[in-house]
mmCIF file of C-alpha atoms in Angstrom:
data_model
loop_
_atom_site.group_PDB
_atom_site.id
_atom_site.type_symbol
_atom_site.label_atom_id
_atom_site.label_comp_id
_atom_site.label_asym_id
_atom_site.label_seq_id
_atom_site.Cartn_x
_atom_site.Cartn_y
_atom_site.Cartn_z
ATOM 1 C CA GLU A 207 -56.264 55.688 90.811
ATOM 2 C CA LYS A 208 -59.570 56.239 91.291
ATOM 3 C CA LEU A 209 -60.405 56.351 87.706
ATOM 4 C CA VAL A 210 -59.197 53.309 87.561
ATOM 5 C CA MET A 211 -61.335 52.412 91.288
ATOM 6 C CA ASN A 212 -64.561 53.726 88.965
ATOM 7 C CA ALA A 213 -63.770 51.414 85.717
ATOM 8 C CA ILE A 214 -63.407 48.459 87.564
ATOM 9 C CA LYS A 215 -67.537 48.756 90.271
ATOM 10 C CA GLN A 216 -68.528 49.779 86.570
ATOM 11 C CA SER A 217 -67.571 46.966 84.273
ATOM 12 C CA LEU A 218 -68.550 44.170 87.119
ATOM 13 C CA PRO A 219 -71.441 42.666 86.916
ATOM 14 C CA GLU A 220 -74.293 43.141 88.286
ATOM 15 C CA GLU A 221 -74.234 40.576 90.965
ATOM 16 C CA LEU A 222 -70.674 42.403 92.533
ATOM 17 C CA SER A 223 -71.723 45.315 91.072
ATOM 18 C CA ASP A 224 -72.437 46.641 95.415
ATOM 19 C CA ARG A 225 -69.381 44.947 96.742
ATOM 20 C CA ASP A 226 -66.369 47.584 97.840
ATOM 21 C CA VAL A 227 -63.666 47.078 95.173
ATOM 22 C CA VAL A 228 -59.918 46.117 96.670
ATOM 23 C CA GLY A 229 -57.642 45.500 94.513
ATOM 24 C CA TYR A 230 -57.058 44.494 90.477
ATOM 25 C CA PRO A 231 -59.744 41.559 88.932
ATOM 26 C CA MET A 232 -58.053 39.773 86.165
ATOM 27 C CA HIS A 233 -59.957 41.139 83.358
ATOM 28 C CA VAL A 234 -58.621 44.732 85.092
ATOM 29 C CA VAL A 235 -55.004 43.228 84.871
ATOM 30 C CA LYS A 236 -55.419 42.012 80.976
ATOM 31 C CA GLN A 237 -56.359 46.092 79.310
ATOM 32 C CA LEU A 238 -53.564 47.307 81.714
ATOM 33 C CA GLY A 239 -51.096 44.981 80.706
ATOM 34 C CA LEU A 240 -48.731 44.764 83.046
ATOM 35 C CA LEU A 241 -48.184 41.753 84.973
ATOM 36 C CA PRO A 242 -45.173 40.804 81.671
ATOM 37 C CA SER A 243 -43.344 43.482 83.292
ATOM 38 C CA LEU A 244 -42.996 42.912 87.014
ATOM 39 C CA PRO A 245 -39.578 40.565 87.481
ATOM 40 C CA LEU A 246 -40.630 37.083 88.456
ATOM 41 C CA ARG A 247 -38.635 36.222 91.754
ATOM 42 C CA PRO A 248 -38.249 33.011 93.093
ATOM 43 C CA ASP A 249 -41.369 33.422 95.718
ATOM 44 C CA GLY A 250 -44.819 31.430 96.626
ATOM 45 C CA PHE A 251 -47.696 33.557 97.489
ATOM 46 C CA VAL A 252 -50.749 31.934 99.151
ATOM 47 C CA VAL A 253 -54.979 33.298 98.148
ATOM 48 C CA SER A 254 -57.144 31.858 101.289
ATOM 49 C CA TYR A 255 -59.949 33.138 103.149
ATOM 50 C CA SER A 256 -61.372 33.364 106.355
ATOM 51 C CA THR A 257 -64.553 34.694 108.473
ATOM 52 C CA PHE A 258 -64.534 35.644 112.316
ATOM 53 C CA GLY A 259 -67.965 35.091 112.579
ATOM 54 C CA GLN A 260 -69.257 38.774 112.253
ATOM 55 C CA MET A 261 -72.115 39.686 110.239
ATOM 56 C CA ASP A 262 -73.130 42.276 107.165
ATOM 57 C CA SER A 263 -75.940 43.881 109.362
ATOM 58 C CA SER A 264 -77.556 45.196 106.510
ATOM 59 C CA THR A 265 -78.214 41.828 104.190
ATOM 60 C CA GLY A 266 -77.022 39.167 106.784
ATOM 61 C CA HIS A 267 -74.150 37.961 104.680
ATOM 62 C CA LEU A 268 -71.123 37.387 106.817
ATOM 63 C CA PHE A 269 -68.075 38.742 106.525
ATOM 64 C CA TYR A 270 -64.835 37.199 104.540
ATOM 65 C CA CYS A 271 -61.253 38.355 104.992
ATOM 66 C CA ILE A 272 -59.566 37.141 101.600
ATOM 67 C CA ALA A 273 -55.443 37.467 101.934
ATOM 68 C CA CYS A 274 -52.854 36.827 99.879
ATOM 69 C CA MET A 275 -49.287 35.975 101.931
ATOM 70 C CA SER A 276 -45.347 35.183 100.828
ATOM 71 C CA ASN A 277 -44.066 32.534 101.538
ATOM 72 C CA ARG A 278 -40.974 34.209 101.284
ATOM 73 C CA THR A 279 -41.492 37.109 103.632
ATOM 74 C CA GLU A 280 -43.964 35.246 105.731
ATOM 75 C CA GLN A 281 -46.296 38.662 105.270
ATOM 76 C CA ALA A 282 -49.128 39.698 103.751
ATOM 77 C CA ARG A 283 -49.082 41.042 100.836
ATOM 78 C CA ALA A 284 -52.315 42.502 100.099
ATOM 79 C CA ILE A 285 -55.566 41.657 102.062
ATOM 80 C CA GLY A 286 -59.281 42.293 101.100
ATOM 81 C CA SER A 287 -62.717 41.795 102.604
ATOM 82 C CA CYS A 288 -66.577 40.994 101.545
ATOM 83 C CA SER A 289 -69.347 40.311 102.047
ATOM 84 C CA GLY A 290 -70.608 37.003 101.530
ATOM 85 C CA LEU A 291 -68.649 34.595 100.244
ATOM 86 C CA PRO A 292 -66.272 35.237 98.148
ATOM 87 C CA THR A 293 -65.621 34.719 94.854
ATOM 88 C CA ALA A 294 -63.517 33.662 92.172
ATOM 89 C CA SER A 295 -62.791 38.047 90.884
ATOM 90 C CA ASP A 296 -62.112 38.325 94.690
ATOM 91 C CA CYS A 297 -59.730 36.285 95.434
ATOM 92 C CA GLU A 298 -57.861 37.764 91.432
ATOM 93 C CA SER A 299 -58.603 41.242 93.096
ATOM 94 C CA VAL A 300 -56.136 41.022 96.940
ATOM 95 C CA LEU A 301 -54.103 37.852 94.068
ATOM 96 C CA PHE A 302 -53.212 41.031 91.575
ATOM 97 C CA ALA A 303 -52.476 43.213 94.482
ATOM 98 C CA ALA A 304 -50.122 41.654 96.334
ATOM 99 C CA MET A 305 -48.575 41.584 92.659
ATOM 100 C CA ILE A 306 -48.897 45.132 91.520
ATOM 101 C CA LYS A 307 -49.997 46.620 94.505
ATOM 102 C CA PRO A 308 -48.035 45.346 97.437
ATOM 103 C CA MET A 309 -48.842 46.608 100.463
ATOM 104 C CA LYS A 310 -46.272 49.045 101.791
ATOM 105 C CA GLY A 311 -42.795 47.361 103.699
ATOM 106 C CA THR A 312 -44.428 44.182 101.910
ATOM 107 C CA GLY A 313 -41.407 44.085 99.160
ATOM 108 C CA GLU A 314 -41.223 45.656 95.610
ATOM 109 C CA PRO A 315 -43.920 44.742 91.923
ATOM 110 C CA MET A 316 -43.179 41.377 91.321
ATOM 111 C CA ARG A 317 -44.790 38.554 89.966
ATOM 112 C CA PRO A 318 -44.158 34.890 92.107
ATOM 113 C CA SER A 319 -42.913 31.490 90.917
ATOM 114 C CA HIS A 320 -45.717 30.648 91.852
ATOM 115 C CA VAL A 321 -48.894 30.478 93.540
ATOM 116 C CA LEU A 322 -51.413 28.297 96.058
ATOM 117 C CA LEU A 323 -55.092 28.392 95.241
ATOM 118 C CA ALA A 324 -56.706 27.156 99.542
ATOM 119 C CA HIS A 325 -58.501 24.466 98.058
ATOM 120 C CA ARG A 326 -61.280 25.909 99.752
ATOM 121 C CA TRP A 327 -61.197 28.110 96.922
ATOM 122 C CA GLY A 328 -62.354 25.015 94.187
ATOM 123 C CA ALA A 329 -61.454 23.691 91.578
ATOM 124 C CA LYS A 330 -64.195 27.108 89.650
ATOM 125 C CA THR A 331 -61.253 29.748 90.734
ATOM 126 C CA TYR A 332 -58.789 28.019 89.715
ATOM 127 C CA GLU A 333 -59.445 27.103 87.008
ATOM 128 C CA THR A 334 -60.594 30.403 85.552
ATOM 129 C CA LEU A 335 -56.525 31.573 86.454
ATOM 130 C CA ARG A 336 -54.598 28.893 86.037
ATOM 131 C CA PRO A 337 -54.280 30.332 81.780
ATOM 132 C CA PHE A 338 -53.761 33.541 82.737
ATOM 133 C CA LEU A 339 -51.412 32.490 85.462
ATOM 134 C CA MET A 340 -49.406 29.934 83.481
ATOM 135 C CA GLU A 341 -49.268 32.360 80.849
ATOM 136 C CA HIS A 342 -47.462 34.923 82.856
ATOM 137 C CA GLY A 343 -45.074 32.473 83.696
ATOM 138 C CA ILE A 344 -46.282 30.784 87.196
ATOM 139 C CA ASP A 345 -47.665 27.627 88.023
ATOM 140 C CA VAL A 346 -50.684 27.688 90.211
ATOM 141 C CA ARG A 347 -51.977 24.857 92.739
ATOM 142 C CA LEU A 348 -54.900 23.913 93.974
ATOM 143 C CA GLU A 349 -54.719 22.727 97.691
ATOM 144 C CA THR A 350 -56.179 18.904 97.612
ATOM 145 C CA GLU A 351 -59.103 17.948 100.135
ATOM 146 C CA ALA A 352 -56.130 15.988 101.800
ATOM 147 C CA GLU A 353 -53.978 19.021 102.870
ATOM 148 C CA ALA A 354 -56.572 21.494 104.049
ATOM 149 C CA ARG A 355 -57.861 18.572 106.165
ATOM 150 C CA ARG A 356 -54.343 18.154 107.625
ATOM 151 C CA SER A 357 -53.898 22.145 107.794
ATOM 152 C CA ALA A 358 -56.814 22.383 109.248
ATOM 153 C CA ALA A 359 -56.027 19.320 112.162
ATOM 154 C CA LEU A 360 -52.833 20.573 112.788
ATOM 155 C CA HIS A 361 -54.217 24.321 113.519
ATOM 156 C CA ASP A 362 -57.359 23.225 115.042
ATOM 157 C CA VAL A 363 -59.310 25.236 112.233
ATOM 158 C CA ASP A 364 -62.002 24.470 109.809
ATOM 159 C CA PRO A 365 -60.745 23.118 107.394
#
């Protein structure tokens, strides 16, 4: 696993090279070819991120927490963090970790039948992930702005 993580770090674009790698970015998942071997299960994963307002003292960027939750078990299957606004690669890493190597006690490795990306990830992340997920039998949807605002109002948080 250490060799895989070192290879991942070396293949990251320069602007991400100082980040700690969490999970499995899509290009690594493609190289490993693991997804087709995972069973497709009737579950929905939701991927989002949030900040607690803590700043990275060396960069001044906010720390963010990225989570991938299972609708079926109501558990976080993978969690990651980063300094600065999360990127599509951060989203991929946590999402694919939830499928390939979920946290202990959250279930076996598997492909969910569908994935919901929080609106804050934006269309670029959605368009990056959509073809690959669909190719592997996983429906994916980007939460609409209206859904994000409605959910935020219900839970008294920012959209």
